[in-house]
Tab-separated table of C-alpha atoms in Angstrom:
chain	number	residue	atom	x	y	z
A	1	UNK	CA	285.605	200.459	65.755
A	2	UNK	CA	285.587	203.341	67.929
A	3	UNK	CA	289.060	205.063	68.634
A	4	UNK	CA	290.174	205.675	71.861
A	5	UNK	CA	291.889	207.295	74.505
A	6	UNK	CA	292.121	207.766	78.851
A	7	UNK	CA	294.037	210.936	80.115
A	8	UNK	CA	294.389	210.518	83.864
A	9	UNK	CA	294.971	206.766	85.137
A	10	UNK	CA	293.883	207.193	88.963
A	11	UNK	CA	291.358	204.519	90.368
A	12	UNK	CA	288.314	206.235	87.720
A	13	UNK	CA	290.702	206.388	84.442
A	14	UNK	CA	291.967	203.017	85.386
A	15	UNK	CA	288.336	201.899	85.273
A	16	UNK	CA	287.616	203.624	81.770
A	17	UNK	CA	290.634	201.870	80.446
A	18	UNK	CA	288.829	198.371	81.395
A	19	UNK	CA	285.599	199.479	79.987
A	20	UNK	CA	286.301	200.566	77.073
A	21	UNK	CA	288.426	197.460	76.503
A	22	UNK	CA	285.519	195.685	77.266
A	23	UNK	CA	283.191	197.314	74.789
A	24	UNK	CA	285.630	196.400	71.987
A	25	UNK	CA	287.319	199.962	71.645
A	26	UNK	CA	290.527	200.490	69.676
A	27	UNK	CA	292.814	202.691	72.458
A	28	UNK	CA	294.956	204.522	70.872
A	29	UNK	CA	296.522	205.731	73.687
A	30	UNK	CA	296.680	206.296	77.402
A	31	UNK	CA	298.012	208.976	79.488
A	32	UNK	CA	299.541	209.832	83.328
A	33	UNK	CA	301.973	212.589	84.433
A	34	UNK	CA	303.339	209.546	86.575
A	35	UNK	CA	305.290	207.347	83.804
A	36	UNK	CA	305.321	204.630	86.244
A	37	UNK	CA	301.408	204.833	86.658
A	38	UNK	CA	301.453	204.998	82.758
A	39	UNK	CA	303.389	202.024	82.117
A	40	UNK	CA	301.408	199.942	84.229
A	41	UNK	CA	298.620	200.567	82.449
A	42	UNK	CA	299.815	200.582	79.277
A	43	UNK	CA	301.500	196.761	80.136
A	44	UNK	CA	298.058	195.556	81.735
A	45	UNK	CA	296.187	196.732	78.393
A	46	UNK	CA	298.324	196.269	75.848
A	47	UNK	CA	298.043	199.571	74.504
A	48	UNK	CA	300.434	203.038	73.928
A	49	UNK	CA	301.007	204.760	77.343
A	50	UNK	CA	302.687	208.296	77.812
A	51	UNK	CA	303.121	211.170	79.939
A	52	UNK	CA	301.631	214.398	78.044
A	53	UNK	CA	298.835	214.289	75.815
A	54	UNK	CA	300.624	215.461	72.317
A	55	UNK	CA	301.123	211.829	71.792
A	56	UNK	CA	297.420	210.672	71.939
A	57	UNK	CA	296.443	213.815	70.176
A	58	UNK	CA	298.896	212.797	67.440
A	59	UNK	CA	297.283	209.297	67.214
A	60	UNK	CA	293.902	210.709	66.593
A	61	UNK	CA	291.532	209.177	68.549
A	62	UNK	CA	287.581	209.531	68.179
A	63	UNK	CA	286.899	210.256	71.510
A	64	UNK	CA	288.484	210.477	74.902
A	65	UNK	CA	287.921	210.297	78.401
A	66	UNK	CA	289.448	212.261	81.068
A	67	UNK	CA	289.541	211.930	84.412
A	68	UNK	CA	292.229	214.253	85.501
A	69	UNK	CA	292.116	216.723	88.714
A	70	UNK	CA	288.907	218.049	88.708
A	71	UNK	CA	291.259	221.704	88.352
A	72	UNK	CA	293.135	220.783	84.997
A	73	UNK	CA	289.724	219.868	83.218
A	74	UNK	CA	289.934	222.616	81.380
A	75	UNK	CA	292.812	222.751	80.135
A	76	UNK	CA	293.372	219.271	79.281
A	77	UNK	CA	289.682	218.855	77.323
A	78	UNK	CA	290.181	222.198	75.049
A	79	UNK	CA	293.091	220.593	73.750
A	80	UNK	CA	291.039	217.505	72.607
A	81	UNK	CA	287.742	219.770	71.993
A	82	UNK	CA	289.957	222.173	69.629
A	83	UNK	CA	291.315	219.283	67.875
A	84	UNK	CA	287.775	218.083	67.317
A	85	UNK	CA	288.057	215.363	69.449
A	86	UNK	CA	284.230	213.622	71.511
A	87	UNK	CA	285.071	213.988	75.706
A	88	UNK	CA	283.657	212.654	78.419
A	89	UNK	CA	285.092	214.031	81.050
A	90	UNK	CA	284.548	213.344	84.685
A	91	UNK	CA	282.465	215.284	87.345
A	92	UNK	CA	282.134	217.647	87.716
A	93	UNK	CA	282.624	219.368	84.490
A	94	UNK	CA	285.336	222.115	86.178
A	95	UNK	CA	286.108	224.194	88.900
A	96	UNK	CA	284.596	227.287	88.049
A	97	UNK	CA	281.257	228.712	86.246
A	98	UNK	CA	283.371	230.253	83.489
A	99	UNK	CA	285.765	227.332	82.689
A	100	UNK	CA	282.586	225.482	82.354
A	101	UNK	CA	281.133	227.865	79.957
A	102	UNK	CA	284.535	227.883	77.797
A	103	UNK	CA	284.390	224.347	77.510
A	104	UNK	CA	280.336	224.392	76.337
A	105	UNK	CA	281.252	227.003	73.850
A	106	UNK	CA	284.476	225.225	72.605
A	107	UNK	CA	282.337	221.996	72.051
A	108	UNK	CA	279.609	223.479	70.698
A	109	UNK	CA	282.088	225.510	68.187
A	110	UNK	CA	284.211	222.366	67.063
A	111	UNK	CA	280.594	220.237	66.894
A	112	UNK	CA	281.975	217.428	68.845
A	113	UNK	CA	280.369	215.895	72.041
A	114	UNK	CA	281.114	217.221	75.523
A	115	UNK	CA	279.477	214.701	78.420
A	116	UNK	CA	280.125	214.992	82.065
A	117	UNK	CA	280.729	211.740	83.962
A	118	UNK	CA	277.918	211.902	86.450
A	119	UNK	CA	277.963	208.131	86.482
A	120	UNK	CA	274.634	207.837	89.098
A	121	UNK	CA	272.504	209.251	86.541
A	122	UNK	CA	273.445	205.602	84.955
A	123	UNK	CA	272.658	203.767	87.598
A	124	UNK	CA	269.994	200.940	87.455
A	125	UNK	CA	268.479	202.101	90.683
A	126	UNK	CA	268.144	205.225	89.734
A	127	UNK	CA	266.927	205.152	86.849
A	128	UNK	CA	264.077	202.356	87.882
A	129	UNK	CA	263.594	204.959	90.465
A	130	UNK	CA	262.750	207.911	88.181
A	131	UNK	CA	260.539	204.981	86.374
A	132	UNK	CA	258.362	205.045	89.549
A	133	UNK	CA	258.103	208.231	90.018
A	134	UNK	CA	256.947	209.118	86.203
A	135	UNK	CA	254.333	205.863	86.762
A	136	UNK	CA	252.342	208.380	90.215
A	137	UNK	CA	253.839	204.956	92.213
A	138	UNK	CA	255.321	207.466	94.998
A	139	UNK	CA	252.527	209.753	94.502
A	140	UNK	CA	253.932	213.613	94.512
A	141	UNK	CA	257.357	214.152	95.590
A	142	UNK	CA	257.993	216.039	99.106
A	143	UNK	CA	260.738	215.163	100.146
A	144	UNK	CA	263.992	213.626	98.973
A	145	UNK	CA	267.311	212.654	101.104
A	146	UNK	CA	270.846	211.224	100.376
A	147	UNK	CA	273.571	210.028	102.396
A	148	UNK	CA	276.931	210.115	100.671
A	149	UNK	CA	279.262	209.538	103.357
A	150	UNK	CA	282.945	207.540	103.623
A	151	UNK	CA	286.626	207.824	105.176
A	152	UNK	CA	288.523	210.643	104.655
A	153	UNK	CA	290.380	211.002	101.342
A	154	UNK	CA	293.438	212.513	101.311
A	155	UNK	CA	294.216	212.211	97.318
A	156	UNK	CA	291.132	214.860	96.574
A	157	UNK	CA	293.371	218.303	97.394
A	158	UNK	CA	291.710	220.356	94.415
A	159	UNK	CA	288.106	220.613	95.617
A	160	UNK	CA	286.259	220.601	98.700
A	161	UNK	CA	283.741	217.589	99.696
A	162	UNK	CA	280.394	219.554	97.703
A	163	UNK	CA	282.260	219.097	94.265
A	164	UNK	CA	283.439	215.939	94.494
A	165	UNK	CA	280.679	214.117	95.847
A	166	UNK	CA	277.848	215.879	96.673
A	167	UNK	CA	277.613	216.856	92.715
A	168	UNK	CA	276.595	212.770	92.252
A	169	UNK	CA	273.460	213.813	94.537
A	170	UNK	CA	272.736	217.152	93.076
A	171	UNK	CA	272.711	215.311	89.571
A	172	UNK	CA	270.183	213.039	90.878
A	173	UNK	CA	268.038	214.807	92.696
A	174	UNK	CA	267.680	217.258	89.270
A	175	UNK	CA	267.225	214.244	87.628
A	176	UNK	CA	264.537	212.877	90.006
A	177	UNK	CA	262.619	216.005	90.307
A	178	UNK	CA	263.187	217.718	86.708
A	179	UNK	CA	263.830	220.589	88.149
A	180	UNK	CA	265.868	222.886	89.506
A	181	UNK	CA	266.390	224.138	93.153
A	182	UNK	CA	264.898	228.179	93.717
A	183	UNK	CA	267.095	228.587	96.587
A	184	UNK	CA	270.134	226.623	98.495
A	185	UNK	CA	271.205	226.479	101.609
A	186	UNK	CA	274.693	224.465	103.041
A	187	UNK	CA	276.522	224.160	106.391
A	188	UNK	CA	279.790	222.607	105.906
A	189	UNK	CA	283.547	222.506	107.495
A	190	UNK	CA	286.710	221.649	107.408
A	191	UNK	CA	288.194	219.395	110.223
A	192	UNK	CA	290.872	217.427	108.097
A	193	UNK	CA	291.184	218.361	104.864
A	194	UNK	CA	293.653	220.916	104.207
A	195	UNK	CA	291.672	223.748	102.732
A	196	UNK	CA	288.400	222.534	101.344
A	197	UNK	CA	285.507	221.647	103.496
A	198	UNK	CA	285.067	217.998	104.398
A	199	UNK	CA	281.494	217.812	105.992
A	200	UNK	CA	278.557	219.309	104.983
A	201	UNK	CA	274.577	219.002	104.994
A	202	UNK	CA	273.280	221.004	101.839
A	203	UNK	CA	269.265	221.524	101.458
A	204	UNK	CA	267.978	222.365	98.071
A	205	UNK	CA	264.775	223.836	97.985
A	206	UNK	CA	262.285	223.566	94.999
A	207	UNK	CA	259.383	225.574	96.684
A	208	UNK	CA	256.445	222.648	96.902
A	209	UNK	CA	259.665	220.667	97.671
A	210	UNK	CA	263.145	220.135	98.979
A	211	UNK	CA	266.172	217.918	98.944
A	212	UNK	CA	268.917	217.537	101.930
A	213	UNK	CA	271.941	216.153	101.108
A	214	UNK	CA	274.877	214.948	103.263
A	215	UNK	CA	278.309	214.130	102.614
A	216	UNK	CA	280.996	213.707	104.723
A	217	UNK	CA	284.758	211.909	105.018
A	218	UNK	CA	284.604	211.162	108.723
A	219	UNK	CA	282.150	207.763	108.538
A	220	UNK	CA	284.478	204.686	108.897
A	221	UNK	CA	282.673	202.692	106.024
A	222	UNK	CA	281.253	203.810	102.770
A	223	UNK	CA	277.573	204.160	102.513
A	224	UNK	CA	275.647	205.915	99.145
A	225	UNK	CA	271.895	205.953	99.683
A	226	UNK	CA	269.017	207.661	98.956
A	227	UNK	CA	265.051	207.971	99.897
A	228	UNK	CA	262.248	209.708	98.605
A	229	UNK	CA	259.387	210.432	100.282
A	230	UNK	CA	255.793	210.729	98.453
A	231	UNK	CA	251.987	211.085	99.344
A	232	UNK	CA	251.927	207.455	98.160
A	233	UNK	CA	254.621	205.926	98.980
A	234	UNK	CA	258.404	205.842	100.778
A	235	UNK	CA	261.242	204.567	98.406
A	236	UNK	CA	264.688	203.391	99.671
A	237	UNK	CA	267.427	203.047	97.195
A	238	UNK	CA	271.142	201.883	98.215
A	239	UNK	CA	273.295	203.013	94.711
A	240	UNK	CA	275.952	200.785	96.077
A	241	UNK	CA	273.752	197.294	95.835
A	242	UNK	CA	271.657	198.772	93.423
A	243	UNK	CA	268.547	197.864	96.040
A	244	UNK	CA	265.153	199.583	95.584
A	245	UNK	CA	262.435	199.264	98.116
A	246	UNK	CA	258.833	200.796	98.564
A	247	UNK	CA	256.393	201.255	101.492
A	248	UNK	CA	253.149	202.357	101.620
A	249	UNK	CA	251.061	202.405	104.654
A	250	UNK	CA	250.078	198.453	104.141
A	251	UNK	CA	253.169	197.026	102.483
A	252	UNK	CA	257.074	196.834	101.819
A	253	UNK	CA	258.272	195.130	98.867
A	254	UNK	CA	261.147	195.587	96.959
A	255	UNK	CA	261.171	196.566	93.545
A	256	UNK	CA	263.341	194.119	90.699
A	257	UNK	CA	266.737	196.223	89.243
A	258	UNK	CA	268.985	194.413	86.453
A	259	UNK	CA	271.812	195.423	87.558
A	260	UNK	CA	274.733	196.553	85.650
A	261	UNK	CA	277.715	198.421	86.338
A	262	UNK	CA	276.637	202.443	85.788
A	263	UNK	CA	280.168	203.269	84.130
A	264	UNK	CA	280.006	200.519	81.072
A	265	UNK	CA	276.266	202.196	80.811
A	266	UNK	CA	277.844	205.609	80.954
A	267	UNK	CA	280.342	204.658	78.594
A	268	UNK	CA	277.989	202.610	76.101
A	269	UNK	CA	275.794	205.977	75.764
A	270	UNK	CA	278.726	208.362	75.133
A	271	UNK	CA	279.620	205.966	72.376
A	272	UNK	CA	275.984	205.470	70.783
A	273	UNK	CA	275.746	209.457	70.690
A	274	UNK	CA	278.851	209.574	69.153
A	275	UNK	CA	277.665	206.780	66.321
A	276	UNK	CA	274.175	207.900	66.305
A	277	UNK	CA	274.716	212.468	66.605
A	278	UNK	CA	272.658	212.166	69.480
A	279	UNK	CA	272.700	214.666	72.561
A	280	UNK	CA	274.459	213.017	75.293
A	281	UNK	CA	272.372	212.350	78.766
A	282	UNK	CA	274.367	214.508	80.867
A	283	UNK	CA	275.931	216.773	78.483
A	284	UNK	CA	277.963	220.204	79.420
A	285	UNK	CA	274.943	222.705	79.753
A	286	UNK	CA	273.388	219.368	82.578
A	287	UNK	CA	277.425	219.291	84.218
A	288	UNK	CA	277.106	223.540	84.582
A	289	UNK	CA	273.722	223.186	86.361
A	290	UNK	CA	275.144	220.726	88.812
A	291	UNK	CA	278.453	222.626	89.358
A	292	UNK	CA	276.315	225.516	89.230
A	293	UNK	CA	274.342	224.337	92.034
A	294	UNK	CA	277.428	223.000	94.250
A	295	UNK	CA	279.415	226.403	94.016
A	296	UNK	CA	275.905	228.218	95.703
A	297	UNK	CA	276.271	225.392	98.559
A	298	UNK	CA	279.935	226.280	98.882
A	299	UNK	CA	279.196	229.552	99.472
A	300	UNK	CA	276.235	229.681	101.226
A	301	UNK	CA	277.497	228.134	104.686
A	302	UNK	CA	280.680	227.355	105.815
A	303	UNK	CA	282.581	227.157	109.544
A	304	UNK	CA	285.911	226.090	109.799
A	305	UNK	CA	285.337	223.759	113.133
């Protein structure tokens, strides 16, 4: 049995809790800065709860997951990496290029497994998607398009809209494609958000094709969709219902998805290349390449409206 441990019990680490529960993990431990937050997961779980993570180190869990401000990442998962502990820490891998690298090189020194949480890369959908596209079903790509959009959310302070959830996109569309973008252009703003931008449209361009992808928190309901557009074929995927549909110029149909929640696949994989020495899916060197990415969008547009 697999031990365990969640630093950061927000809405995500809440959810990692449950899943690994659910998988039949051993936690060892769980951790929040808030004691109240910890205690009420700790009580709902059954399991050790504190408020620093010398206590969970100290317990010596297998692996951990943390899902902590996207600007303590860093910090937090050298502590567990140095004491040659498995992470899987949420997107995107860090704030910056270099405190992505450190972590890489920290992993990669200590031989344990670093894997960034881009949980749409586990998505059914998505992944029957990439299916259809390997099978010639959408002919050649040309053109691909998501809409990530949702109310504003005032608990993200640390990062601007790009990081947090245009990274799920950026993920995907690399996925998708297997490739990466030769150039990339953003315009984004800030209308609400205290410092970061909270709108953008970013385009990625991969020469024979491109990518636009637009985020916002100013849409009154949540939507998460995507469709890619082929010399075949027109597919419409909606991660939410984990819907897939294709058109061609005589037909719609839709396409048949098990469905499954991404995060216990997300989870189940980071466990299996724990077990088996495998390379995770999205491991650090895949998180850099999407932070990588977002940080170029940042910068390459931005008015403050």
């Amino acid at each position: 049995m697999t031990r365990v441990g969640v630093i950061g019990l927000g809405a995500m680490g809440a959810h990692h809790v449950r899943v690994y529960k659910e998988l039949g993990c051993e936690i060892v431990g769980v951790v929040d800065a808030d004691p109240a937050r910890s205690e009420e997961i700790g009580r709902l779980h059954n399991v050790p709860c504190y408020t620093s993570c010398q206590p969970l180190l100290e317990a010596r869990p297998n692996a951990v997951s943390i899902a902590v401000p996207t600007s303590c990442h860093k910090q937090v998962a050298l502590e567990f990496i140095n004491a040659g502990i498995h992470c899987l820490v949420e997107k995107p891998i860090a704030s910056t290029i270099e405190e992505a690298r450190v972590m890489i090189d920290a992993a990669n020194t200590n031989h344990v497994k670093l894997m960034v949480g881009h949980i749409e890369r586990f998505n059914p959908a998505v992944l029957k998607l990439k299916e259809l596209i390997e099978e010639g079903v959408l002919g050649k790509v040309i053109i691909i398009s998501t809409r990530r959009v949702g109310p504003f959310q005032p608990r993200i302070r640390d990062v601007g809209i790009i990081i947090d959830s245009a990274t799920h996109d950026i993920d995907v569309v690399r996925f998708l494609t297997g490739r990466e973008p030769v150039s990339v252009y953003s315009k984004a703003g800030r209308i609400k958000h205290p410092t970061r931008e909270d709108h953008a449209l970013i385009m990625l361009d991969f020469g024979d094709s491109a990518a636009a992808i637009e985020v916002n928190w100013f849409t009154p309901y949540k939507e998460r969709k995507l469709v890619v557009t082929g010399t075949r074929a027109i597919c419409y995927l909606d991660y939410i219902s984990q819907k897939l549909w294709v058109n061609t110029t005589n037909s719609q149909y839709p396409v048949e998805v098990q469905t499954a929640e991404p995060l216990k696949i997300e989870i189940s994989h980071f466990l299996e290349c724990i077990t088996n020495g495998s390379e995770p899916l999205v491991n650090g060197r895949e998180g850099l390449e999407n932070l990588s990415v977002a940080i170029r969008a940042s910068e390459a547009g931005f008015c403050n409206v």
